[in-house]
Short mmCIF file of C-alpha atoms in Angstrom, two decimals:
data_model
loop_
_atom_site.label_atom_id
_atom_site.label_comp_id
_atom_site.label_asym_id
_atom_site.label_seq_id
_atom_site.Cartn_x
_atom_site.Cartn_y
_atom_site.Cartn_z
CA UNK T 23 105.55 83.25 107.67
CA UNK T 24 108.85 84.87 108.24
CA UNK T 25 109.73 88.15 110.77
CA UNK T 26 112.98 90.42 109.71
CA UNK T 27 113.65 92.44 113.11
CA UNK T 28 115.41 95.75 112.29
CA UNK T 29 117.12 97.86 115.33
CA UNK T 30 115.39 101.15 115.31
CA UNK T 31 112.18 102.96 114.32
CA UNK T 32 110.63 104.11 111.40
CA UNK T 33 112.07 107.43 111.34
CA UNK T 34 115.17 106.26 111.32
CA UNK T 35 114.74 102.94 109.14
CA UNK T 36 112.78 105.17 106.45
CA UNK T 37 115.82 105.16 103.85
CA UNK T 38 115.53 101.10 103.58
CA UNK T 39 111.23 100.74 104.05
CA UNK T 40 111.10 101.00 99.81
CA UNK T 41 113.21 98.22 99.36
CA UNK T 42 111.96 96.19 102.08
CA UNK T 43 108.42 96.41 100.25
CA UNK T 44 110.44 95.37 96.77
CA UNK T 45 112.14 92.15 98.55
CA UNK T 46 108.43 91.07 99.02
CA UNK T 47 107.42 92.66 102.43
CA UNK T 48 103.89 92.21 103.45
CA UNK T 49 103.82 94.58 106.46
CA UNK T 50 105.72 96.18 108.79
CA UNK T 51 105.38 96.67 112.57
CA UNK T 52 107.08 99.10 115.05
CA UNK T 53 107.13 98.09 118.34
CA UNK T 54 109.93 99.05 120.95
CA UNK T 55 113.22 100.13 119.84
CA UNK T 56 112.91 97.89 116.72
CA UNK T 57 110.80 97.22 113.08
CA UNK T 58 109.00 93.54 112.34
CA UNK T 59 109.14 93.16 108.50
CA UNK T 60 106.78 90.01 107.54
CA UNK T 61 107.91 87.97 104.79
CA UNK T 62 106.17 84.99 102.79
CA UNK T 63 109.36 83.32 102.71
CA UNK T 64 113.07 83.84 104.08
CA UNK T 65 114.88 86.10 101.17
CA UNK T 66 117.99 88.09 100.89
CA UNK T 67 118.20 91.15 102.37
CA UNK T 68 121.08 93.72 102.58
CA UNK T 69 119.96 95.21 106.15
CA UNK T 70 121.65 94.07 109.44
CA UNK T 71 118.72 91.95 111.55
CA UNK T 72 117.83 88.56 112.05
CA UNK T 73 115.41 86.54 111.07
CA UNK T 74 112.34 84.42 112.74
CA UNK T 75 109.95 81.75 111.57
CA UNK T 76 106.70 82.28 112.86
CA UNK T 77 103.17 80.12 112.34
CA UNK T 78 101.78 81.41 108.63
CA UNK T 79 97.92 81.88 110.30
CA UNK T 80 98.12 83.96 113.65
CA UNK T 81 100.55 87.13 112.60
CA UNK T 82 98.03 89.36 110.87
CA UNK T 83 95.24 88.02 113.18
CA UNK T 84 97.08 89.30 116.24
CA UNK T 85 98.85 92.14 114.33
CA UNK T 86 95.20 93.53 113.37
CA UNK T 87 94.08 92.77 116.64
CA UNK T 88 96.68 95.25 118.67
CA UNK T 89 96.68 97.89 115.83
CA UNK T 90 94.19 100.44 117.60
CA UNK T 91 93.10 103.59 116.02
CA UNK T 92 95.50 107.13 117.07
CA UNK T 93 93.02 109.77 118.86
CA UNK T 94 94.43 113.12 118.38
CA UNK T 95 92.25 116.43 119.13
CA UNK T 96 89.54 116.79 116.15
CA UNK T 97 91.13 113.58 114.20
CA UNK T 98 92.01 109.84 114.14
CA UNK T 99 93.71 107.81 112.59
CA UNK T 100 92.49 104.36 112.27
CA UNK T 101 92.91 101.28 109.88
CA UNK T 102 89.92 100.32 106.75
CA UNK T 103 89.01 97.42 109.71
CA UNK T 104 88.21 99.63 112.40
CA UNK T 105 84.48 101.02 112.99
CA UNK T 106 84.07 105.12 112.22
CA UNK T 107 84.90 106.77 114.83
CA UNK T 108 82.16 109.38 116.28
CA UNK T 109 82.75 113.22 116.26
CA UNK T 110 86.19 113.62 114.88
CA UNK T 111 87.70 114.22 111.47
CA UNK T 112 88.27 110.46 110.08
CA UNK T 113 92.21 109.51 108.33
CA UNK T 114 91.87 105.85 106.72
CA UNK T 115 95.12 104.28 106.35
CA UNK T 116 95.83 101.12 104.96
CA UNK T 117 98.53 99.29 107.04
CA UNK T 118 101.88 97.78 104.79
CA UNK T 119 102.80 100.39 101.82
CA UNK T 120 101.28 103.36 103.63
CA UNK T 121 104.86 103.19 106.42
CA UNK T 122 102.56 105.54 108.67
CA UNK T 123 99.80 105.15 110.37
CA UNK T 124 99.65 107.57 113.33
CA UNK T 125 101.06 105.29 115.74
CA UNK T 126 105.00 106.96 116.00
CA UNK T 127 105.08 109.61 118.87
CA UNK T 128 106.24 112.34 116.35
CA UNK T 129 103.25 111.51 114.02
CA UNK T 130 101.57 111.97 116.51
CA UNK T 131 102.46 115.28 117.80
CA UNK T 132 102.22 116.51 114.75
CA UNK T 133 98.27 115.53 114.56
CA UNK T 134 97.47 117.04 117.59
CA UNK T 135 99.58 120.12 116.86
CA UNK T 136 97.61 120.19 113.50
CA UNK T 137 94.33 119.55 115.38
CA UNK T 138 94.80 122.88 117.36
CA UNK T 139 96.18 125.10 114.17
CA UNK T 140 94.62 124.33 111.02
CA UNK T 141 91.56 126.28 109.99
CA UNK T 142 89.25 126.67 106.53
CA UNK T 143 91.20 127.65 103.93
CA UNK T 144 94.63 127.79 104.81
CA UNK T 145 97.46 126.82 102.62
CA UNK T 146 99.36 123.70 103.99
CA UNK T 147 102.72 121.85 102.94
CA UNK T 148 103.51 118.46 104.00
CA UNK T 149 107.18 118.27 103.74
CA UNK T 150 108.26 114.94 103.74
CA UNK T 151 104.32 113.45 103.46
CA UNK T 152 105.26 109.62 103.71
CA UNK T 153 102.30 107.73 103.82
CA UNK T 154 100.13 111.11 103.50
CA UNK T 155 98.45 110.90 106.97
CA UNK T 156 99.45 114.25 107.95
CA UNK T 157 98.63 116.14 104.66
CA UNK T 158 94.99 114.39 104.58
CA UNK T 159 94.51 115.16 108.02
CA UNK T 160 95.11 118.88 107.31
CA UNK T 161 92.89 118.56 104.27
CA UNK T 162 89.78 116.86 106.63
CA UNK T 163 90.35 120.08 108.72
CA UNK T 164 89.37 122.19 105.53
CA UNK T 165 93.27 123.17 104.10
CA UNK T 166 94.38 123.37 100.86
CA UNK T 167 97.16 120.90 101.24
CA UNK T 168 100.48 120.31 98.92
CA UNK T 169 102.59 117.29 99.59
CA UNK T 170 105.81 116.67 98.52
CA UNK T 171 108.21 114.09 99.18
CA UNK T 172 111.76 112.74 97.66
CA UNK T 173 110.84 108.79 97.56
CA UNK T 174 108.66 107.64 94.26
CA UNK T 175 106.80 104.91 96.85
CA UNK T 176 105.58 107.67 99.36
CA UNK T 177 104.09 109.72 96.32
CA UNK T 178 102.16 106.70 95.51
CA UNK T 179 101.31 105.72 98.54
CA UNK T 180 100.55 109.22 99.66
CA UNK T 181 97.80 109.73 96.32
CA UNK T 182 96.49 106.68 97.01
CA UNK T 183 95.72 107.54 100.81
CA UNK T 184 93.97 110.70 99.36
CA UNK T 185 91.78 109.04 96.97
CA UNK T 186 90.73 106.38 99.49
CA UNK T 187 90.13 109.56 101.84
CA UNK T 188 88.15 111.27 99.38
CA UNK T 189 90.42 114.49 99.53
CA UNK T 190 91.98 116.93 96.94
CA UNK T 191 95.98 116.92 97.39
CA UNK T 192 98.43 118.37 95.21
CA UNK T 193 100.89 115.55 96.09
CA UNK T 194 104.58 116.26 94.35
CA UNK T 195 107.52 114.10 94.17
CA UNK T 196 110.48 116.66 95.67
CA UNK T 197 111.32 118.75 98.56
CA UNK T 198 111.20 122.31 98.87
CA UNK T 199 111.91 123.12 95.37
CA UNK T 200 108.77 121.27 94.36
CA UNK T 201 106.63 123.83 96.96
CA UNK T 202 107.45 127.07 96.31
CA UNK T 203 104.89 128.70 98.81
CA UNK T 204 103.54 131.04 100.20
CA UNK T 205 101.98 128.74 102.65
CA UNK T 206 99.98 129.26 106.27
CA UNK T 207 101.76 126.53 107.81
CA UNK T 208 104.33 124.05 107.11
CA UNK T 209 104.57 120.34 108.65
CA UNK T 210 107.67 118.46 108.73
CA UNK T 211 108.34 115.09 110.37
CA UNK T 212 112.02 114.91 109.37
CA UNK T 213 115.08 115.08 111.52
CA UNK T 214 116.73 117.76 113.67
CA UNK T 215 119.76 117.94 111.12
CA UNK T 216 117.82 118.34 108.31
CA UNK T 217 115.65 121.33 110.26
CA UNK T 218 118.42 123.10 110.63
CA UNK T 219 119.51 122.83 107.12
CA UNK T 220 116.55 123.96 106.23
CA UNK T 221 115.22 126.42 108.78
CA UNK T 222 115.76 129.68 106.36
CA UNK T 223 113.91 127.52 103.76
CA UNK T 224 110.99 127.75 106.01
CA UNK T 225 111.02 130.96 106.81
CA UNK T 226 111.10 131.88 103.02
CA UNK T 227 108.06 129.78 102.26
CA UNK T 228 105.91 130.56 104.73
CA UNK T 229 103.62 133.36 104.87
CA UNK T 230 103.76 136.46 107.35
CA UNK T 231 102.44 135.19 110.40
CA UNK T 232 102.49 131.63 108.91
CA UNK T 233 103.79 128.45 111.18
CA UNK T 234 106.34 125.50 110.83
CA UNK T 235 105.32 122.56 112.99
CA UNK T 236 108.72 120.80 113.04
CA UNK T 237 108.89 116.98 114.30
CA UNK T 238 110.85 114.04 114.31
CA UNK T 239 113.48 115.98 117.35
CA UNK T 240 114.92 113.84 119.75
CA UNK T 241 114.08 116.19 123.01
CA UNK T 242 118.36 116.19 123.04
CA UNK T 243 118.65 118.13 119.69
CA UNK T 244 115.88 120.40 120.22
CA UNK T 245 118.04 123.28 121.21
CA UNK T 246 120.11 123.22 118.30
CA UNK T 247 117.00 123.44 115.88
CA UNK T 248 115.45 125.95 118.07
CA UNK T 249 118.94 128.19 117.79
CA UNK T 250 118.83 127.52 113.68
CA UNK T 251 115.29 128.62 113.37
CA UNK T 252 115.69 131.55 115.94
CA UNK T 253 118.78 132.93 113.49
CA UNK T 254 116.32 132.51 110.46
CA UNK T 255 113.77 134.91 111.77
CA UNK T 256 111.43 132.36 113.00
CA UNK T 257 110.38 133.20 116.67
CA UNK T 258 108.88 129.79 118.65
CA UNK T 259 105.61 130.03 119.75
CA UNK T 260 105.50 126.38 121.58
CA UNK T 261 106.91 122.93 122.04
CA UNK T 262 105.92 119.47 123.28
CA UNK T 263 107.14 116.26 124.20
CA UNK T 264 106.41 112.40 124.20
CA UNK T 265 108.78 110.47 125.09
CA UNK T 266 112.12 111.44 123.58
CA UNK T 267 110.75 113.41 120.90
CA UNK T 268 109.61 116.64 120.42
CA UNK T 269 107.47 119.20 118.23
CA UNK T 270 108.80 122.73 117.89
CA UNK T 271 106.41 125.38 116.66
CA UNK T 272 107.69 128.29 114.70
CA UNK T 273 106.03 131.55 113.69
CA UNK T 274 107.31 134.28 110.82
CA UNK T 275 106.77 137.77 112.07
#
């Protein structure tokens, strides 16, 4: 068994996770400040890293073993291997394709934040869904959920998450475009730069007195996504922190 270790994190390795997955990645792993990619065998890659040989029989063992399940409010997260979890709203995520599994700080915040705001019927966008977690999450909490998302392997892996979850989700291969709203709340787990790109966007697609949850902020650019949103029309109604991210909640008036 072979390790690739990447600098960085998920959020910010997410451009090069497809192709990782086509060069014959069996996993991946985020630990601090850097990405394990397990590999059958030693291949070509086009990344900056290094590589590591590593006994074929103890990796998943020990990489099951520490994956624990993500307890947020009324949900968690957990893996196919773990035992049902008692009195909360149940996400089943298959480690590997499905790049997110609850365990990054902005995922997260973003479940909790979900946890306290979604109620029975509301209409929910998932910009950006990834692996799905967040848009089946919303959907366990009784939304009607749309998911949308630029990269062909997310869509997959995102309707695959739902069927496994047993929940309806309109899951769309786009952006905003692809959602044209209205909608009760919005999640995103992008980027500060991108937020502020699209901070009128949000406004526009959201219903009056409807939300944006915004994630994936280092706590350093927070400000400058709180300015763009405040110049839409969006007035924040909270924020928190873990770590050096944030969560930045936005309401239309």
């Amino acid at each position: 068994m072979w390790i690739f270790r990447l600098k960085g994190d998920f959020q910010s390795l997410d451009p090069w996770i497809p192709e990782l997955f086509a060069r014959g990645a069996r996993g991946l792993e985020e630990r601090e400040g850097e990405v394990l990619a397990y590999f059958g065998e030693r291949v070509p890659l086009p990344f900056p890293g290094r590589w590591e040989e590593q006994p074929d029989e103890d990796w998943l063992t020990a990489w099951k073993r520490e994956l624990t399940p993500v307890e947020a409010g009324r949900l968690v997260v957990r893996a196919p291997w773990h035992p049902p979890a008692e009195g909360r709203e149940e996400v089943v995520i298959e480690p590997g394709m499905a790049f997110g599994t609850g365990h990054h700080e902005t995922t997260r915040l973003a479940l909790e934040a979900l946890s306290e705001a979604v109620r029975p019927g509301m209409r929910v966008l998932d910009l950006g869904t990834g692996s799905g977690v967040l848009a089946i999450a919303a959907a366990k909490l009784g939304a009607q959920t749309v998911a949308v998302d630029i990269d062909p392997v997310a869509v997959a892996a995102a309707r695959e998450n739902a069927e496994r979850n047993r929940v309806a989700i309109e899951v769309r291969k786009g952006s905003l475009e692809a959602a044209p709203g209205p909608f009760d709340l919005i999640v995103a787990n992008l980027y500060a730069e991108l937020h502020t790109q699209l901070a009128t966007s949000y406004r526009e697609r959201l219903a009056p007195g409807g939300t944006a949850l915004l994630t994936g902020i280092l706590v350093a650019k927070a400000g400058a996504v709180e300015a763009a949103a405040r110049a839409a029309g969006l007035a924040k109604t909270r924020e928190a922190q873990e770590g050096e991210w944030s969560l930045l909640a936005f309401t239309k008036g």
